Coordinates of C-alpha atoms in Angstrom, one line a residue:
Chain K
X1 CA 30.3 5.0 5.8
X2 CA 28.5 7.0 8.3
X3 CA 25.0 6.4 9.9
X4 CA 23.0 9.1 11.6
X5 CA 20.2 7.9 14.0
X6 CA 17.8 10.0 15.9
X7 CA 14.7 8.2 17.2
X8 CA 11.8 8.8 19.5
X9 CA 9.4 5.9 19.9
X10 CA 7.1 5.0 22.8
X11 CA 5.7 1.4 23.2
X12 CA 3.7 0.9 26.4
X13 CA 5.8 2.1 29.1
X14 CA 9.1 2.0 27.3
X15 CA 10.3 5.2 25.6
X16 CA 13.2 5.1 23.2
X17 CA 14.9 8.4 22.8
X18 CA 18.2 7.8 21.3
X19 CA 20.6 9.7 18.9
X20 CA 23.9 8.9 17.6
X21 CA 26.1 9.6 14.5
X22 CA 28.8 7.0 13.9
X23 CA 31.4 6.6 11.2
X24 CA 30.9 2.9 10.6
X25 CA 33.9 0.7 10.3
X26 CA 34.4 -2.7 11.4
X27 CA 31.9 -3.8 14.1
X28 CA 30.0 -1.3 16.1
X29 CA 28.2 -2.9 19.1
X30 CA 25.0 -1.7 20.5
X31 CA 25.5 -2.8 23.9
X32 CA 23.1 -2.9 26.9
X33 CA 20.8 -4.9 29.0
X34 CA 17.7 -6.5 27.5
X35 CA 14.9 -3.8 27.3
X36 CA 17.4 -1.0 26.7
X37 CA 16.0 -0.5 23.2
X38 CA 18.8 -2.1 21.1
X39 CA 16.4 -4.2 19.0
X40 CA 14.0 -1.4 18.4
X41 CA 16.9 0.6 16.9
X42 CA 18.1 -2.1 14.6
X43 CA 14.5 -2.7 13.4
X44 CA 14.2 1.0 12.8
X45 CA 17.5 1.0 10.7
X46 CA 16.4 -2.1 8.8
X47 CA 12.9 -0.5 8.2
X48 CA 11.0 -3.4 10.1
X49 CA 9.2 -0.8 12.2
X50 CA 8.2 2.8 11.7
X51 CA 9.3 5.0 14.7
X52 CA 6.8 7.6 15.9
X53 CA 9.5 10.3 15.1
X54 CA 13.0 10.3 14.0
X55 CA 15.5 10.4 11.1
X56 CA 18.0 7.8 10.0
X57 CA 20.6 8.4 7.2
X58 CA 22.9 5.8 5.9
X59 CA 25.8 7.2 4.1
X60 CA 23.9 10.4 3.7
X61 CA 21.0 8.7 2.1
X62 CA 17.8 9.5 4.2
X63 CA 16.0 6.2 4.7
X64 CA 13.6 7.6 7.3
X65 CA 12.4 11.1 8.1
X66 CA 9.0 11.4 9.8
X67 CA 9.0 15.2 9.7
X68 CA 9.5 15.0 5.8
X69 CA 7.4 11.7 5.6
X70 CA 10.2 9.8 4.2
X71 CA 10.1 6.0 4.8
X72 CA 12.2 3.8 2.3
X73 CA 10.9 0.2 2.7
X74 CA 13.0 -2.5 4.0
X75 CA 13.4 -4.3 0.9
X76 CA 15.1 -1.2 -0.8
X77 CA 17.5 -0.2 2.0
X78 CA 20.1 -2.9 1.4
X79 CA 20.6 -3.4 5.1
X80 CA 21.2 -7.2 5.7
X81 CA 19.8 -8.6 8.8
X82 CA 21.1 -11.6 10.9
X83 CA 18.5 -12.6 13.5
X84 CA 18.7 -14.2 16.8
X85 CA 16.4 -17.1 15.6
X86 CA 18.0 -17.2 12.1
X87 CA 14.6 -17.1 10.6
X88 CA 15.4 -19.7 7.6
X89 CA 12.6 -20.4 5.3
X90 CA 11.5 -23.9 6.2
X91 CA 10.3 -24.9 2.7
X92 CA 13.6 -24.2 1.0
X93 CA 16.7 -25.8 0.9
X94 CA 19.8 -24.2 2.6
X95 CA 21.0 -23.4 -1.2
X96 CA 17.7 -21.6 -1.9
X97 CA 17.7 -19.9 1.4
X98 CA 21.1 -18.6 0.4
X99 CA 20.0 -17.5 -3.0
X100 CA 16.8 -16.0 -1.9
X101 CA 18.3 -12.4 -1.5
X102 CA 21.1 -13.1 -4.0
X103 CA 18.5 -13.5 -6.9
X104 CA 16.7 -10.3 -5.7
X105 CA 19.7 -8.0 -5.3
X106 CA 19.6 -5.0 -7.6
X107 CA 23.3 -4.2 -6.8
X108 CA 25.8 -7.1 -6.5
X109 CA 28.8 -6.3 -4.2
X110 CA 32.2 -7.9 -5.2
X111 CA 32.0 -10.0 -1.9
X112 CA 28.6 -11.5 -2.7
X113 CA 30.2 -14.4 -4.9
X114 CA 28.2 -17.3 -4.0
X115 CA 30.9 -19.9 -3.9
X116 CA 33.1 -17.4 -1.8
X117 CA 30.5 -17.0 0.9
X118 CA 29.7 -20.7 0.9
X119 CA 33.4 -21.4 1.3
X120 CA 34.0 -18.6 3.9
X121 CA 31.1 -20.0 6.1
X122 CA 31.6 -23.6 5.5
X123 CA 28.3 -24.3 4.1
X124 CA 28.9 -26.6 1.1
X125 CA 28.0 -29.8 3.0
X126 CA 24.7 -28.2 4.0
X127 CA 23.5 -27.1 0.8
X128 CA 21.0 -29.7 -0.1
X129 CA 19.5 -29.8 3.4
X130 CA 16.3 -28.4 4.7
X131 CA 16.6 -26.0 7.7
X132 CA 14.9 -28.5 10.1
X133 CA 17.8 -30.7 9.7
X134 CA 20.5 -28.1 10.7
X135 CA 21.9 -27.7 14.1
X136 CA 21.7 -24.2 15.9
X137 CA 25.2 -23.2 14.9
X138 CA 24.7 -24.2 11.2
X139 CA 21.3 -22.2 11.2
X140 CA 23.3 -19.2 12.4
X141 CA 25.9 -19.6 9.5
X142 CA 23.2 -20.1 7.0
X143 CA 21.4 -17.1 8.1
X144 CA 24.6 -15.0 8.1
X145 CA 25.5 -16.3 4.5
X146 CA 22.0 -15.5 3.2
X147 CA 22.2 -11.8 4.5
X148 CA 25.7 -11.4 3.0
X149 CA 24.6 -12.7 -0.2
X150 CA 22.0 -10.1 -0.6
X151 CA 24.8 -7.6 -1.0
X152 CA 24.0 -5.3 1.7
X153 CA 25.9 -2.1 2.4
X154 CA 25.4 -2.6 6.1
X155 CA 25.0 -5.8 8.2
X156 CA 22.7 -5.7 11.3
X157 CA 23.3 -8.5 13.6
X158 CA 20.7 -8.8 16.4
X159 CA 22.1 -10.9 19.1
X160 CA 23.1 -13.5 16.4
X161 CA 24.9 -15.8 19.1
X162 CA 22.5 -15.6 22.0
X163 CA 20.5 -18.7 21.1
X164 CA 23.6 -20.8 21.1
X165 CA 25.5 -22.5 23.7
X166 CA 29.1 -21.7 24.5
X167 CA 30.7 -24.2 22.3
X168 CA 28.7 -23.1 19.3
X169 CA 29.4 -19.5 20.0
X170 CA 33.1 -20.3 19.8
X171 CA 32.4 -22.1 16.3
X172 CA 30.8 -18.8 15.0
X173 CA 33.0 -16.0 16.3
X174 CA 36.0 -16.8 13.9
X175 CA 33.6 -16.4 11.1
X176 CA 32.6 -13.0 12.2
X177 CA 36.0 -12.0 12.8
X178 CA 36.9 -13.1 9.4
X179 CA 34.1 -11.1 7.8
X180 CA 35.2 -8.0 9.8
X181 CA 38.9 -8.4 8.8
X182 CA 38.7 -9.5 5.1
X183 CA 35.6 -7.9 3.9
X184 CA 35.4 -4.6 5.4
X185 CA 31.6 -4.7 5.5
X186 CA 30.3 -2.3 8.3
X187 CA 28.4 -4.2 10.9
X188 CA 26.1 -3.1 13.7
X189 CA 26.2 -5.8 16.3
X190 CA 23.5 -6.1 19.1
X191 CA 24.5 -7.8 22.3
X192 CA 24.3 -7.9 26.0
X193 CA 27.5 -9.9 26.3
X194 CA 30.6 -8.2 27.5
X195 CA 32.7 -11.1 26.2
X196 CA 31.4 -10.6 22.6
X197 CA 31.9 -6.9 22.8
X198 CA 35.4 -7.2 24.1
X199 CA 36.3 -9.7 21.4
X200 CA 34.6 -8.2 18.3
X201 CA 33.6 -4.6 18.7
X202 CA 35.7 -1.7 17.3
X203 CA 33.1 1.0 18.6
X204 CA 30.5 0.6 21.1
X205 CA 27.2 2.6 21.9
X206 CA 26.1 1.7 25.3
X207 CA 22.2 2.0 25.8
X208 CA 20.3 2.2 28.9
X209 CA 16.6 2.6 29.4
X210 CA 16.2 3.8 25.8
X211 CA 19.0 6.3 26.0
X212 CA 22.6 6.4 24.8
X213 CA 24.7 6.1 28.1
X214 CA 28.2 6.1 26.4
X215 CA 29.7 6.0 23.0
X216 CA 33.2 5.6 21.6
X217 CA 35.8 3.2 20.8
X218 CA 35.6 -0.1 22.6
X219 CA 39.0 0.7 24.2
X220 CA 37.9 4.1 25.5
X221 CA 34.3 3.1 26.7
X222 CA 35.2 -0.3 28.3
X223 CA 37.9 1.6 30.4
X224 CA 35.7 4.3 31.6
X225 CA 35.2 4.0 35.2
X226 CA 32.0 5.9 35.0
X227 CA 30.2 3.0 33.4
X228 CA 29.9 1.2 36.6
X229 CA 27.0 -1.2 36.7
X230 CA 26.2 -0.6 33.0
X231 CA 28.8 -3.2 32.1
X232 CA 28.2 -6.5 34.0
X233 CA 31.8 -7.4 34.3
X234 CA 33.8 -4.4 33.7
X235 CA 37.4 -4.3 32.3
X236 CA 39.6 -2.7 29.8
X237 CA 40.4 -4.1 26.4
X238 CA 43.3 -3.1 24.4
X239 CA 45.5 -4.3 21.4
X240 CA 48.7 -6.2 21.9
X241 CA 51.3 -7.8 19.7
X242 CA 53.2 -11.1 20.5
X243 CA 56.7 -9.9 21.3
X244 CA 58.8 -13.2 22.2
X245 CA 58.5 -16.6 23.8
X246 CA 60.7 -16.6 26.7
X247 CA 62.9 -19.5 28.0
X248 CA 60.9 -19.6 31.4
X249 CA 57.8 -20.7 29.6
X250 CA 56.0 -17.1 29.4
X251 CA 55.1 -15.2 26.4
X252 CA 55.7 -11.4 26.4
X253 CA 53.1 -9.3 24.8
X254 CA 53.7 -5.7 23.8
X255 CA 51.3 -3.0 24.2
X256 CA 51.4 0.8 23.9
X257 CA 52.6 1.3 27.5
X258 CA 54.9 -1.7 28.2
X259 CA 55.0 -5.4 28.3
X260 CA 52.6 -7.9 29.7
X261 CA 53.8 -11.5 30.6
X262 CA 51.3 -14.5 30.0
X263 CA 51.7 -18.2 30.1
X264 CA 53.0 -19.5 26.9
X265 CA 50.8 -18.5 23.9
X266 CA 50.9 -20.6 20.8
X267 CA 51.2 -17.6 18.5
X268 CA 53.9 -16.5 16.2
X269 CA 55.8 -13.3 17.2
X270 CA 54.3 -10.3 15.8
X271 CA 50.6 -11.7 15.9
X272 CA 48.2 -8.9 16.7
X273 CA 45.9 -9.9 19.6
X274 CA 43.4 -8.3 21.9
X275 CA 43.7 -8.7 25.7
X276 CA 41.3 -8.0 28.5
X277 CA 42.2 -7.0 31.9
X278 CA 39.1 -7.2 34.2
X279 CA 38.7 -4.4 36.8
X280 CA 38.5 -7.0 39.6
X281 CA 41.9 -8.5 38.5
X282 CA 43.9 -5.2 39.1
X283 CA 45.2 -4.4 42.6
X284 CA 46.6 -0.9 43.1
X285 CA 49.7 0.0 45.2
X286 CA 50.9 3.6 46.0
X287 CA 54.5 2.7 46.0
X288 CA 56.5 0.3 43.8
X289 CA 55.6 -3.1 45.3
X290 CA 58.6 -5.5 46.2
X291 CA 58.3 -9.1 46.5
X292 CA 54.9 -9.8 44.8
X293 CA 54.1 -13.0 43.0
X294 CA 52.3 -11.2 40.1
X295 CA 54.2 -11.2 36.9
X296 CA 52.7 -7.9 35.7
X297 CA 53.2 -4.6 37.7
X298 CA 52.5 -1.7 35.6
X299 CA 53.3 1.9 36.5
X300 CA 50.2 4.0 35.7
X301 CA 48.7 7.5 36.4
X302 CA 45.2 7.8 37.9
X303 CA 42.9 9.5 35.5
X304 CA 39.6 9.5 37.5
X305 CA 37.9 8.0 40.4
X306 CA 34.3 7.0 40.5
X307 CA 32.5 5.7 43.4
X308 CA 29.4 3.6 42.8
X309 CA 26.6 2.2 45.0
X310 CA 27.7 -0.5 47.1
X311 CA 31.1 -1.1 48.5
X312 CA 33.3 -0.6 45.5
X313 CA 34.9 2.2 43.5
X314 CA 36.3 2.1 40.0
X315 CA 39.6 3.9 39.2
X316 CA 40.4 4.9 35.6
X317 CA 44.2 4.4 34.8
X318 CA 46.5 5.4 32.0
X319 CA 49.5 3.2 31.3
X320 CA 51.5 4.6 28.5
X321 CA 48.7 5.2 25.9
X322 CA 46.5 2.4 27.1
X323 CA 43.6 3.1 29.5
X324 CA 42.7 0.6 32.3
X325 CA 40.1 0.4 34.9
X326 CA 40.5 -1.0 38.4
X327 CA 37.9 -2.0 40.9
X328 CA 38.8 -1.5 44.6
X329 CA 36.6 -1.2 47.6
X330 CA 35.7 2.1 48.9
X331 CA 37.4 1.4 52.1
X332 CA 40.7 0.9 50.4
X333 CA 40.1 4.2 48.5
X334 CA 39.7 6.1 51.7
X335 CA 42.7 4.4 53.3
X336 CA 45.1 4.8 50.3
X337 CA 43.5 8.3 49.1
X338 CA 43.9 7.9 45.3
X339 CA 43.3 10.9 43.3
X340 CA 43.5 12.1 39.7
X341 CA 47.1 12.6 38.4
X342 CA 48.6 10.4 41.1
X343 CA 51.2 7.9 40.1
X344 CA 50.4 4.4 41.2
X345 CA 51.3 0.6 40.5
X346 CA 48.8 -1.7 39.0
X347 CA 49.4 -5.2 40.1
X348 CA 47.6 -7.4 37.3
X349 CA 46.4 -10.7 38.9
X350 CA 45.4 -12.2 35.4
X351 CA 45.3 -11.4 31.9
X352 CA 42.5 -12.8 29.6
X353 CA 43.9 -13.7 26.1
X354 CA 41.4 -15.6 24.1
X355 CA 43.4 -18.0 22.0
X356 CA 41.3 -16.7 19.1
X357 CA 40.9 -13.2 20.2
X358 CA 41.3 -11.6 16.8
X359 CA 43.3 -8.8 15.6
X360 CA 41.3 -5.7 14.9
X361 CA 42.6 -3.5 12.2
X362 CA 42.2 0.0 13.3
X363 CA 38.8 0.8 11.7
X364 CA 37.7 3.2 14.3
X365 CA 37.8 7.0 13.5
Chain I
X1 CA -19.9 -55.1 -10.6
X2 CA -21.9 -51.7 -10.4
X3 CA -25.1 -51.0 -12.0
X4 CA -25.5 -48.1 -14.5
X5 CA -27.4 -46.1 -11.9
X6 CA -24.8 -46.7 -9.2
X7 CA -21.9 -45.6 -11.4
X8 CA -23.9 -42.7 -12.3
X9 CA -24.5 -41.6 -8.5
X10 CA -20.7 -42.2 -7.9
X11 CA -19.5 -40.1 -10.7
X12 CA -21.9 -37.4 -10.1
X13 CA -20.9 -37.3 -6.3
X14 CA -17.4 -37.0 -7.4
X15 CA -18.2 -34.3 -9.9
X16 CA -20.4 -32.2 -7.5
X17 CA -17.8 -32.4 -4.8
X18 CA -14.9 -31.6 -6.9
X19 CA -16.7 -28.5 -8.3
X20 CA -17.7 -27.4 -4.9
X21 CA -13.9 -27.5 -3.7
X22 CA -12.4 -26.0 -6.7
X23 CA -14.9 -22.9 -6.9
X24 CA -14.7 -22.3 -3.1
X25 CA -11.0 -22.7 -2.6
X26 CA -9.9 -19.3 -4.3
X27 CA -12.6 -17.5 -2.5
X28 CA -11.8 -19.1 0.7
X29 CA -8.2 -18.3 0.3
X30 CA -9.0 -14.6 -0.5
X31 CA -11.1 -14.2 2.5
X32 CA -8.6 -15.8 4.8
X33 CA -5.8 -13.5 3.5
X34 CA -8.2 -10.4 3.8
X35 CA -9.2 -11.4 7.4
X36 CA -5.7 -11.8 8.5
X37 CA -5.5 -8.2 9.6
X38 CA -8.2 -6.4 11.7
X39 CA -10.5 -4.1 9.9
X40 CA -13.9 -2.7 10.9
X41 CA -16.6 -5.3 10.4
X42 CA -14.2 -8.2 10.4
X43 CA -16.1 -10.2 13.1
X44 CA -19.2 -9.6 11.0
X45 CA -17.5 -11.2 8.0
X46 CA -16.1 -14.0 10.1
X47 CA -19.6 -14.7 11.5
X48 CA -21.2 -14.8 8.1
X49 CA -18.4 -17.4 7.0
X50 CA -19.2 -19.6 9.7
X51 CA -22.9 -19.4 9.3
X52 CA -23.3 -22.7 7.3
X53 CA -21.7 -24.5 10.2
X54 CA -24.5 -23.2 12.7
X55 CA -27.7 -23.5 10.3
X56 CA -29.4 -26.6 9.4
X57 CA -28.6 -27.7 5.9
X58 CA -32.2 -27.6 4.9
X59 CA -32.2 -23.9 5.7
X60 CA -29.4 -23.3 3.4
X61 CA -31.1 -25.2 0.7
X62 CA -34.4 -23.4 1.2
X63 CA -32.4 -19.8 1.1
X64 CA -30.9 -20.9 -2.1
X65 CA -34.1 -21.9 -3.6
X66 CA -35.7 -18.4 -2.8
X67 CA -32.6 -16.8 -4.3
X68 CA -31.6 -18.8 -7.2
X69 CA -34.9 -20.3 -8.1
X70 CA -35.7 -19.5 -11.8
X71 CA -38.7 -17.5 -10.9
X72 CA -36.8 -15.6 -8.2
X73 CA -35.2 -12.4 -9.1
X74 CA -31.6 -13.5 -9.0
X75 CA -32.1 -16.9 -10.5
X76 CA -34.2 -15.4 -13.3
X77 CA -31.6 -12.5 -14.1
X78 CA -28.8 -15.3 -14.1
X79 CA -30.8 -17.3 -16.7
X80 CA -31.8 -14.4 -18.9
X81 CA -28.5 -12.7 -19.0
X82 CA -25.7 -15.4 -18.6
X83 CA -27.7 -18.5 -19.3
X84 CA -26.7 -19.8 -15.8
X85 CA -29.1 -22.0 -14.1
X86 CA -28.5 -23.6 -10.6
X87 CA -32.2 -24.8 -9.8
X88 CA -32.6 -28.6 -10.4
X89 CA -29.2 -28.7 -12.0
X90 CA -26.0 -30.6 -11.0
X91 CA -24.3 -27.1 -10.7
X92 CA -26.9 -26.1 -8.0
X93 CA -26.0 -29.3 -6.0
X94 CA -22.3 -28.1 -6.2
X95 CA -23.2 -24.6 -5.1
X96 CA -25.1 -26.0 -2.1
X97 CA -22.2 -28.3 -1.3
X98 CA -19.8 -25.3 -1.8
X99 CA -21.6 -23.1 0.5
X100 CA -22.0 -25.7 3.3
X101 CA -18.2 -26.7 3.1
X102 CA -17.0 -23.1 2.8
X103 CA -16.2 -22.7 6.6
X104 CA -14.0 -26.0 6.4
X105 CA -11.8 -24.6 3.8
X106 CA -11.7 -21.0 5.2
X107 CA -10.8 -22.2 8.7
X108 CA -7.9 -24.4 7.5
X109 CA -6.3 -21.8 5.5
X110 CA -6.9 -19.2 8.1
X111 CA -5.3 -21.3 10.8
X112 CA -2.3 -22.1 8.7
X113 CA -1.8 -18.3 7.9
X114 CA -2.1 -17.4 11.6
X115 CA 0.6 -20.2 12.6
X116 CA 3.1 -18.6 10.2
X117 CA 6.0 -16.8 11.9
X118 CA 5.8 -13.2 11.0
X119 CA 9.6 -13.0 11.4
X120 CA 9.8 -15.0 8.2
X121 CA 8.1 -12.3 6.3
X122 CA 10.4 -9.6 7.8
X123 CA 13.3 -11.7 6.8
X124 CA 12.2 -11.9 3.2
X125 CA 11.6 -8.1 3.1
X126 CA 15.1 -7.3 4.2
X127 CA 16.2 -9.7 1.5
X128 CA 14.5 -7.4 -1.1
X129 CA 11.2 -9.3 -1.6
X130 CA 8.1 -7.1 -2.2
X131 CA 4.7 -7.9 -1.0
X132 CA 3.5 -10.0 -4.0
X133 CA 6.8 -11.8 -4.1
X134 CA 6.6 -12.6 -0.5
X135 CA 3.0 -13.8 -0.8
X136 CA 3.7 -16.2 -3.6
X137 CA 7.0 -17.3 -2.6
X138 CA 6.7 -17.5 1.3
X139 CA 3.2 -17.2 2.5
X140 CA 1.3 -19.5 -0.1
X141 CA 4.1 -22.4 0.1
X142 CA 3.9 -22.3 3.8
X143 CA 0.1 -22.2 4.0
X144 CA 0.0 -25.2 1.4
X145 CA -0.5 -28.0 4.0
X146 CA -3.5 -26.0 5.4
X147 CA -5.0 -25.4 2.0
X148 CA -4.7 -29.1 1.1
X149 CA -6.1 -30.1 4.3
X150 CA -9.1 -27.7 4.0
X151 CA -9.7 -28.9 0.5
X152 CA -9.8 -32.5 1.4
X153 CA -12.1 -32.0 4.4
X154 CA -14.4 -30.1 2.2
X155 CA -14.4 -32.7 -0.4
X156 CA -15.3 -35.4 2.2
X157 CA -18.0 -33.2 3.6
X158 CA -19.4 -32.4 0.1
X159 CA -19.7 -36.2 -0.6
X160 CA -21.9 -36.6 2.3
X161 CA -24.1 -33.4 1.9
X162 CA -27.9 -34.2 1.8
X163 CA -30.2 -31.7 3.2
X164 CA -29.1 -28.6 1.4
X165 CA -28.9 -30.6 -2.1
X166 CA -32.2 -32.2 -1.8
X167 CA -34.1 -29.1 -0.7
X168 CA -32.5 -26.9 -3.3
X169 CA -32.2 -29.0 -6.5
X170 CA -34.3 -32.1 -5.6
X171 CA -33.2 -35.8 -6.4
X172 CA -33.1 -36.1 -10.1
X173 CA -31.3 -39.2 -11.3
X174 CA -28.1 -38.3 -13.2
X175 CA -28.4 -34.8 -12.5
X176 CA -28.7 -34.1 -8.7
X177 CA -29.0 -37.7 -7.1
X178 CA -25.5 -38.0 -5.5
X179 CA -24.6 -41.1 -3.3
X180 CA -26.6 -40.1 -0.1
X181 CA -29.6 -38.9 -2.2
X182 CA -29.5 -42.4 -4.1
X183 CA -29.3 -44.2 -0.7
X184 CA -32.2 -42.2 0.6
X185 CA -34.5 -42.8 -2.6
X186 CA -33.4 -46.5 -2.4
X187 CA -34.9 -46.8 1.1
X188 CA -38.1 -45.2 -0.1
X189 CA -38.8 -48.1 -2.4
X190 CA -40.2 -51.3 -1.0
X191 CA -37.4 -53.9 -0.9
X192 CA -34.7 -51.2 -1.7
X193 CA -32.6 -52.1 1.4
X194 CA -30.0 -54.3 -0.7
X195 CA -29.7 -51.5 -3.2
X196 CA -29.1 -49.0 -0.3
X197 CA -26.6 -51.3 1.3
X198 CA -24.7 -51.7 -1.8
X199 CA -24.5 -47.8 -2.1
X200 CA -23.5 -47.5 1.5
X201 CA -20.7 -49.9 1.0
X202 CA -19.6 -47.8 -2.0
X203 CA -19.7 -44.8 0.3
X204 CA -17.5 -46.4 2.8
X205 CA -14.9 -47.4 0.3
X206 CA -14.9 -44.0 -1.1
X207 CA -14.5 -42.4 2.3
X208 CA -11.5 -44.9 3.1
X209 CA -9.7 -44.0 -0.1
X210 CA -10.1 -40.3 0.6
X211 CA -8.8 -40.7 4.2
X212 CA -5.7 -42.6 3.1
X213 CA -5.0 -40.1 0.3
X214 CA -5.2 -37.2 2.8
X215 CA -2.9 -39.0 5.1
X216 CA -0.4 -39.5 2.3
X217 CA -0.6 -35.9 1.2
X218 CA -0.1 -34.8 4.7
X219 CA 3.0 -36.8 5.2
X220 CA 4.4 -35.7 1.8
X221 CA 4.1 -32.0 2.7
X222 CA 5.3 -32.3 6.2
X223 CA 8.5 -34.0 4.7
X224 CA 8.6 -31.1 2.3
X225 CA 8.8 -28.6 5.1
X226 CA 11.3 -30.8 7.0
X227 CA 9.3 -31.3 10.0

């Protein structure tokens, strides 16, 4: 499935001027600080606002074309929406909330089996309750189920987790991962959280001040040293596979460029995971370091060097087929003189492996 | 326990108030829905709706008399072509009470519509619901507490209406003499204080029952919305 978006919309002092074509698969993150225009874009895709000018086509079907005066109303677009505030209907029970879109669906996708969704999201104990008697996390799950049961061809999630505390987020993320991995429903996921993007997204569109600042797979974009301040806490994400549990208490993870050692991971050998190496957690050495305490020293090649405002510089690296980014100070850069093409050693101080950091089948184009 | 005249006044009061509420409700609802969105002349419409609150009821009664009196153009036309007569008829009392209490119903419905989260309507739209579907299945149920509260307030206010009724349709026993008018005419008779006191007691009992019913209805509806 593809989506083509080209929008121009001015609201007060804010101007959105964004265009992207994406082959949708898995989760595509619309990422950026608040006020970057993320919500305006998903609302335009859903048909909840009429942009001043623009064109949107979902899978080749034009749902908006201001030049040709085409505007397909939201109810006919089959774009499911999951809102930050859940927006459950207060006068209906959870069951009737779930059935609201299901009853009105003109096309019924195979995955929209009522019992299947109820089971997937763990909703059966809640069916008789009114929304006022649900916790924040339960509301999110009901909102997600309600959107899924309307048989959308595309699911739009507008910061679905940002109203939840950290514990509730960890409750919901596995459900989203299961949806992504089992049901192959394309999703556009609006967020400003680097953590959520690293964990869930296959592709990422970075927005800044109403414009597309970067676009690509999550692996390519998050390892791009040019992003600089666009990402609050930069760092590369890449897929790994559990190789073996060693006698010394460490687990070896294989990636497309070598092996990473991490403290024991309670996962079977062969399990696919994602790891994240924060740019701040990588030191660079020109020569192979002897006698360092770090377990992971990766030979790498410098791809690019970007200096930003302030004291630091981001160095793009390639290690095998995996791209990394390291953040060092400008003074170190001057002293050591890293340049593109140079062979260096990346000393990895720590590796983030979320125990639930899910495997992502390679949906990306 | 109650004399025939007292029962008559009581039943007439209930009939007049009920008719006033039932006929005005759909109009107030329609107007509240129409004035949700801005249009040229909205403030004029809203001003007209609220006029009965600002005008003395006697003025309303007088205006009704010069519009619907059987010898006035509108009243004569209604009588000749539709056989409808408001003047000196219980329906005239209901008309007067309905106009006086129109703002109560309108305001309650308008406020409950305004308090609705527009995000819910958007959510319903993305779930495939068209405009009429959303109105019937979302807007109306969510406005129900406001509609009922407005109807109860209007009913209570109708029970107490005096000035507009006595000016428009006079005080005819069994036809237009509602409880307040009956109390007034009892006081006009020498030695009618006891009768007036009995009727006043009846009014108090009626008001008390009304207030309790309103509270019960409100609790039930709040529970239904889970609040």
